Amino acid sequence: MAVTGLLTARTEFASALNQICTERGITPQSVLETIKSAILAAYRKDFGIDEEDTYEVEINHDNGAAKVFLIEKKKKKEVTPPGFGRIAAQTAKQVILQKIREEEKSAILGEYKDRINQLVSGMILRFDGKDVVCDIGRGQGRMPPQEQVQAENYRLNKRLTFYISDIRETMRGEQIIVSRSAPELVSLLFKREVPEVNSGAVEIKKIAREPGNRVKIAVISTQAGVDPVGSCVGQKGVRVQSVIDELEGEKIDIIQYSDDPVKFITASLAPAESLKVEINEAKKEAVVTAPEEQLSLAIGRDGQNVRLAARLTGYKIDIKGLEDKKKKSKPEKKAKTKKEKKTKKENEQKETKPQKTPKTKVIKVKEAKPKEETKKKELKEKTGKTKKNA
């Protein structure tokens, strides 16, 4: 950063002041004002002046000599005590250095405020508790735990690309916050690697990310004849592989964005295929039917695929297998009550148990002979007797 307002280097004081300002990236005027404040503070401390009085300090830009003036009724009266220069210099030294450091930090923060939402290359310097402190050029970035990726291994002197997310006020003053977990890191990496994204010919519409595991990005072409997915993938996957390497192996799904919710949801559940989607736009809900061989792909490990698809599309997605849907489509039998089940069970038990037959008394009854047989027998006996008599 070019420094403006440098003094004419006619003396050693002016040369030294210009050098400090150039190295630190601050203006000579701000340093001189700091010196004036420090000298006035030293004067008040050593000489016990009345706080109600108004004083002013003037510094010679050529030799650095300081003079103290008392302002009374718009008139200036010099009140510089003998030998004050040495006392003022010793007292003000630390204050001046501190002010210079603050000015330097303020200048750095001002520079990085203009770079918020941009990428920056850096190197890990140290660990401060759970925070990772990084060297990002003129300043230091701080990466708190929520901005870190748990799957990544952070070690000293490791070089990474960071996303500048914010300049945050902390107990230690303003800090430059950098991130490795922000979805914006992915979009800016594609902007860096893919000329079509950088030029605006391909637009990244939405991103859903689980840092360290998987990210889904929806892209659309703003120019005729440009394949948005192919542009991001690159020839033989070179472009997308560069982004994967920056993200240390994180899986990337690039899908075609569509205003049609059915098409968009179907594409977002890739790599699953042959899906049937039914949506309720009012409730932002979708029921997806998948063949049995595609069901696990649609859901993903621990539900990750469908979870990212839901975040990407903005729909609550319920995935069902084709066989499950067929079973549900059959008429269901009326559910039996507990009482009916109990009665049926008791009846079955009764049928299976052998029934005891009651003991009966058998009475033998002589059968009555028919009258015709009796008559025949009597006739036969008479005939027999007649033959004997003859």
C-alpha positions as MATLAB code, in Angstrom:
seq = 'MAVTGLLTARTEFASALNQICTERGITPQSVLETIKSAILAAYRKDFGIDEEDTYEVEINHDNGAAKVFLIEKKKKKEVTPPGFGRIAAQTAKQVILQKIREEEKSAILGEYKDRINQLVSGMILRFDGKDVVCDIGRGQGRMPPQEQVQAENYRLNKRLTFYISDIRETMRGEQIIVSRSAPELVSLLFKREVPEVNSGAVEIKKIAREPGNRVKIAVISTQAGVDPVGSCVGQKGVRVQSVIDELEGEKIDIIQYSDDPVKFITASLAPAESLKVEINEAKKEAVVTAPEEQLSLAIGRDGQNVRLAARLTGYKIDIKGLEDKKKKSKPEKKAKTKKEKKTKKENEQKETKPQKTPKTKVIKVKEAKPKEETKKKELKEKTGKTKKNA';
ca = [
       0.000    0.000    0.000;
       1.448    3.379   -1.034;
       1.884    5.876    1.810;
       0.875    9.475    1.133;
       1.882   12.701    2.903;
       5.553   11.825    3.504;
       7.744   14.601    4.943;
      10.581   16.214    3.026;
      13.575   14.237    4.268;
      15.870   17.173    5.116;
      16.844   15.971    8.589;
      17.484   12.709   10.395;
      14.134   13.016   12.203;
      12.173   13.431    8.978;
      14.038   10.541    7.317;
      13.392    8.214   10.262;
       9.729    9.185   10.392;
       9.303    8.573    6.668;
      11.004    5.176    6.953;
       8.753    4.068    9.819;
       5.646    5.169    7.959;
       6.695    3.431    4.751;
       7.530    0.147    6.514;
       4.377    0.140    8.621;
       2.060    1.383    5.920;
       0.812    4.349    7.960;
       0.760    8.100    7.357;
       3.260   10.550    8.956;
       0.371   12.763   10.075;
      -1.111    9.978   12.205;
       2.311    9.321   13.779;
       2.852   13.019   14.535;
      -0.571   13.278   16.158;
       0.294   10.237   18.257;
       3.580   11.849   19.319;
       1.775   15.062   20.272;
      -0.728   13.144   22.408;
       2.076   11.223   24.119;
       4.120   14.374   24.867;
       1.079   16.158   26.272;
       0.325   13.143   28.486;
       3.926   13.185   29.765;
       3.737   16.932   30.464;
       0.504   16.572   32.451;
       1.961   13.669   34.452;
       5.305   15.273   35.350;
       4.170   18.830   36.028;
       0.721   18.295   37.536;
      -1.109   20.828   35.444;
      -4.758   21.712   35.875;
      -7.019   19.394   33.878;
      -9.314   22.312   33.023;
      -6.562   24.185   31.197;
      -6.117   23.673   27.478;
      -2.688   22.836   26.141;
      -1.303   22.243   22.715;
       1.887   20.617   21.464;
       3.734   21.621   18.319;
       6.439   19.504   16.712;
       9.070   20.746   14.325;
       8.874   18.442   11.284;
      12.542   18.981   10.509;
      14.222   18.215   13.828;
      11.392   16.779   15.940;
      11.684   19.471   18.640;
       8.530   19.731   20.747;
       7.025   22.823   22.340;
       4.095   23.032   24.764;
       1.666   25.947   24.626;
      -1.059   27.029   27.038;
      -4.192   28.259   25.285;
      -5.828   31.168   27.135;
      -8.548   33.266   25.573;
      -7.539   32.175   22.093;
      -3.920   33.169   22.805;
      -0.984   30.742   22.851;
       1.648   30.970   25.561;
       4.711   28.730   25.451;
       5.176   26.862   28.731;
       7.842   24.351   27.702;
      10.009   23.692   30.785;
      13.818   23.449   30.511;
      15.052   19.937   29.727;
      11.562   18.768   28.895;
      12.685   17.230   25.622;
      14.570   14.362   27.275;
      11.802   13.705   29.824;
       9.131   13.796   27.161;
      11.052   11.428   24.908;
      11.578    8.827   27.638;
       8.010    8.997   28.891;
       6.416    9.004   25.478;
       8.534    6.274   23.880;
       6.404    3.303   24.871;
       3.193    5.179   24.219;
       4.362    6.134   20.759;
       5.364    2.554   19.922;
       2.009    1.290   21.143;
       0.162    3.870   19.085;
       2.211    2.978   16.038;
       1.327   -0.708   16.501;
      -2.342    0.233   16.782;
      -2.147    2.364   13.663;
      -0.417   -0.448   11.826;
      -3.063   -2.945   12.903;
      -5.822   -0.527   11.955;
      -4.293   -0.122    8.500;
      -4.088   -3.902    8.075;
      -7.681   -4.390    9.221;
      -8.783   -1.681    6.819;
      -7.076   -3.549    3.996;
      -8.686   -6.884    4.912;
     -12.130   -5.323    5.392;
     -12.080   -4.763    1.651;
     -11.193   -8.448    1.174;
     -14.055   -9.982    3.174;
     -15.780  -12.772    1.157;
     -12.565  -13.441   -0.758;
      -9.955  -16.204   -0.764;
      -6.535  -15.862    0.802;
      -3.570  -18.222    0.918;
      -1.969  -18.741    4.291;
       0.151  -20.889    6.542;
      -0.625  -22.208   10.013;
       1.513  -20.358   12.573;
       0.346  -21.658   15.939;
      -2.557  -22.956   17.990;
      -4.235  -20.675   20.513;
      -6.479  -22.938   22.570;
      -8.917  -24.439   20.068;
      -8.291  -21.635   17.560;
      -5.874  -21.957   14.645;
      -3.800  -18.827   13.981;
      -2.665  -18.380   10.375;
      -0.225  -16.116    8.562;
      -2.199  -14.570    5.690;
       0.289  -11.965    4.502;
       0.397   -8.617    6.295;
      -1.981   -9.825    8.976;
      -2.897  -12.889   10.965;
      -6.141  -14.779   10.556;
      -7.898  -16.657   13.324;
      -9.897  -19.809   12.593;
     -12.247  -20.722   15.476;
     -13.547  -24.323   15.888;
     -16.857  -23.661   14.100;
     -14.931  -22.560   10.998;
     -12.703  -25.650   10.989;
     -13.242  -28.985    9.206;
     -13.011  -31.874   11.638;
     -11.734  -34.275    8.972;
      -8.748  -32.050    8.148;
      -5.396  -32.377    9.885;
      -4.021  -28.974   10.892;
      -0.298  -28.847   11.618;
       2.330  -26.127   11.881;
       3.586  -24.609    8.611;
       0.814  -26.298    6.614;
      -0.310  -24.158    3.664;
      -4.026  -23.853    2.910;
      -6.507  -21.654    1.088;
      -8.868  -19.833    3.454;
     -12.093  -17.898    3.074;
     -12.120  -14.486    4.801;
     -15.517  -14.547    6.475;
     -15.473  -11.580    8.849;
     -13.560   -9.074   10.953;
     -14.903   -9.674   14.438;
     -14.546   -7.705   17.653;
     -13.125   -9.911   20.420;
     -11.631   -9.415   23.883;
      -8.253   -9.066   22.158;
      -9.521   -6.440   19.758;
     -10.572   -6.867   16.165;
      -9.620  -10.211   14.608;
      -9.632  -11.394   10.991;
     -11.791  -14.539   10.930;
     -10.946  -17.129    8.274;
     -12.830  -20.317    7.439;
     -12.353  -23.735    5.879;
     -15.934  -24.927    6.419;
     -17.908  -22.153    4.693;
     -19.859  -23.123    1.524;
     -18.540  -19.915   -0.055;
     -15.048  -21.444   -0.033;
     -16.258  -24.033   -2.576;
     -17.930  -21.506   -4.876;
     -14.851  -19.245   -4.874;
     -12.563  -22.200   -5.607;
     -14.707  -23.035   -8.655;
     -14.600  -19.373   -9.653;
     -10.806  -19.549   -9.510;
     -10.513  -22.839  -11.410;
     -13.341  -22.478  -13.975;
     -13.128  -19.530  -16.427;
     -16.836  -19.868  -17.298;
     -17.801  -19.369  -13.652;
     -15.410  -16.432  -13.318;
     -16.829  -14.748  -16.438;
     -20.450  -15.367  -15.443;
     -21.261  -17.747  -18.311;
     -21.952  -20.401  -15.657;
     -23.676  -19.435  -12.426;
     -23.570  -21.391   -9.178;
     -27.171  -21.164   -7.953;
     -27.051  -23.141   -4.716;
     -24.621  -25.042   -2.504;
     -25.268  -27.612    0.221;
     -22.219  -28.814    2.117;
     -21.232  -31.117    4.937;
     -17.590  -30.018    5.352;
     -15.032  -32.759    4.980;
     -17.506  -35.289    3.557;
     -19.611  -34.142    0.623;
     -20.862  -31.036   -1.164;
     -23.572  -30.621   -3.796;
     -23.592  -27.593   -6.087;
     -26.339  -26.636   -8.541;
     -25.152  -24.802  -11.654;
     -26.927  -23.147  -14.580;
     -25.748  -21.674  -17.868;
     -26.423  -18.013  -18.642;
     -25.176  -18.302  -22.234;
     -26.463  -20.492  -25.032;
     -24.221  -23.384  -25.981;
     -22.412  -23.579  -22.636;
     -22.676  -26.841  -20.699;
     -22.624  -25.794  -17.024;
     -21.869  -29.222  -15.573;
     -19.231  -30.061  -18.181;
     -17.551  -26.681  -17.710;
     -17.170  -27.252  -13.973;
     -15.959  -30.829  -14.375;
     -13.449  -29.968  -17.089;
     -11.676  -32.223  -19.555;
     -11.001  -35.569  -17.874;
     -12.219  -34.018  -14.613;
      -9.175  -31.756  -14.263;
     -11.045  -28.706  -12.976;
     -13.174  -30.422  -10.378;
     -10.165  -32.471   -9.248;
      -8.271  -29.262   -8.473;
     -11.098  -28.190   -6.171;
     -11.242  -31.654   -4.579;
      -7.503  -31.453   -3.865;
      -7.945  -28.025   -2.215;
     -10.713  -29.509   -0.051;
      -8.500  -32.506    0.807;
     -10.623  -35.189   -0.836;
     -14.127  -33.895   -0.139;
     -16.616  -35.451   -2.609;
     -18.314  -33.041   -5.011;
     -21.622  -33.579   -6.855;
     -22.260  -31.076   -9.660;
     -25.870  -31.036  -10.875;
     -27.928  -29.067  -13.372;
     -30.197  -26.500  -11.738;
     -33.831  -26.400  -12.856;
     -36.850  -24.258  -11.999;
     -38.952  -27.422  -12.265;
     -38.965  -28.896   -8.719;
     -39.435  -32.468   -9.984;
     -36.408  -32.276  -12.289;
     -34.328  -30.453   -9.680;
     -35.111  -32.956   -6.906;
     -34.428  -35.884   -9.246;
     -31.045  -34.419  -10.217;
     -30.154  -33.538   -6.621;
     -30.480  -37.192   -5.549;
     -27.694  -38.287   -7.925;
     -26.065  -40.792   -8.275;
     -29.455  -42.553   -7.799;
     -31.435  -43.086  -11.025;
     -34.929  -44.117  -12.213;
     -36.681  -42.108   -9.507;
     -40.331  -41.097   -9.415;
     -41.022  -37.782   -7.652;
     -44.357  -36.530   -6.336;
     -44.364  -33.044   -4.798;
     -46.570  -30.869   -2.651;
     -45.519  -27.324   -3.503;
     -47.687  -25.742   -0.812;
     -46.011  -27.736    1.974;
     -42.629  -27.940    0.218;
     -42.686  -31.719    0.569;
     -41.670  -34.423   -1.891;
     -42.215  -38.193   -1.916;
     -39.619  -40.050   -3.978;
     -40.093  -43.659   -5.066;
     -36.872  -45.512   -5.870;
     -36.256  -49.028   -7.201;
     -34.854  -51.375   -4.584;
     -31.392  -51.411   -6.195;
     -31.295  -47.569   -6.163;
     -32.751  -47.041   -2.690;
     -29.453  -47.077   -0.773;
     -27.846  -44.701   -3.299;
     -30.722  -42.242   -3.015;
     -30.593  -42.211    0.775;
     -26.794  -42.279    1.072;
     -24.641  -43.295    4.008;
     -26.372  -42.269    7.244;
     -28.915  -40.388    5.115;
     -26.306  -37.930    3.853;
     -27.376  -37.881    0.191;
     -31.047  -37.160    0.863;
     -30.115  -34.682    3.610;
     -27.945  -32.615    1.250;
     -30.576  -32.858   -1.500;
     -33.214  -31.493    0.879;
     -30.998  -28.540    1.817;
     -30.145  -27.879   -1.825;
     -33.750  -27.936   -3.105;
     -35.526  -26.545   -0.050;
     -37.953  -29.493    0.006;
     -38.579  -32.043    2.742;
     -37.846  -35.311    0.927;
     -39.277  -38.707    1.914;
     -37.765  -41.665    0.029;
     -39.609  -44.983   -0.276;
     -38.757  -48.238   -1.989;
     -40.893  -49.468   -4.886;
     -41.780  -52.702   -3.042;
     -42.937  -50.761    0.017;
     -45.254  -48.682   -2.124;
     -46.753  -51.808   -3.746;
     -47.488  -53.312   -0.339;
     -49.181  -50.132    0.804;
     -51.291  -49.989   -2.355;
     -52.933  -53.430   -1.546;
     -56.227  -53.302    0.478;
     -55.392  -53.777    4.089;
     -57.288  -56.272    6.221;
     -59.352  -54.899    9.031;
     -57.301  -54.897   12.172;
     -58.602  -57.280   14.799;
     -59.203  -56.111   18.304;
     -57.468  -57.726   21.254;
     -60.779  -59.230   22.392;
     -61.406  -60.827   18.987;
     -57.866  -62.230   18.921;
     -58.309  -63.656   22.416;
     -61.662  -65.281   21.527;
     -60.213  -66.802   18.384;
     -57.271  -68.205   20.322;
     -59.561  -69.757   22.929;
     -61.708  -71.372   20.207;
     -58.629  -72.825   18.538;
     -57.469  -74.276   21.849;
     -60.891  -75.877   22.410;
     -60.810  -77.488   18.974;
     -57.380  -78.979   19.532;
     -58.234  -80.467   22.984;
     -59.915  -84.001   22.904;
     -63.469  -83.806   24.239;
     -64.519  -86.220   27.036;
     -67.522  -88.414   26.140;
     -70.133  -88.886   28.915;
     -70.517  -92.411   30.427;
     -73.783  -94.071   29.364;
     -75.536  -97.189   30.808;
     -76.212  -99.855   28.190;
     -79.574 -101.597   28.559;
     -80.205 -104.698   26.472;
     -83.697 -104.835   25.100;
     -85.137 -107.957   23.472;
     -86.418 -107.204   20.100;
     -90.108 -107.867   19.563;
     -90.665 -110.447   16.859;
     -93.036 -109.537   14.093;
     -96.586 -111.063   14.134;
     -96.203 -112.809   10.778;
     -93.151 -114.714   11.945;
     -95.094 -115.790   15.084;
     -98.031 -117.046   13.007;
     -95.701 -118.989   10.700;
     -94.003 -120.554   13.680;
     -97.355 -121.587   15.229;
     -98.543 -123.017   11.900;
     -95.306 -124.957   11.563;
     -95.683 -126.414   15.035;
     -99.300 -127.501   14.302;
     -98.252 -129.121   11.040;
     -95.537 -131.017   12.828;
     -97.905 -132.355   15.426;
    -100.357 -133.525   12.722;
     -97.646 -135.505   10.970;
     -96.718 -137.230   14.201;
    -100.312 -138.288   14.873;
    -100.625 -139.717   11.412;
];
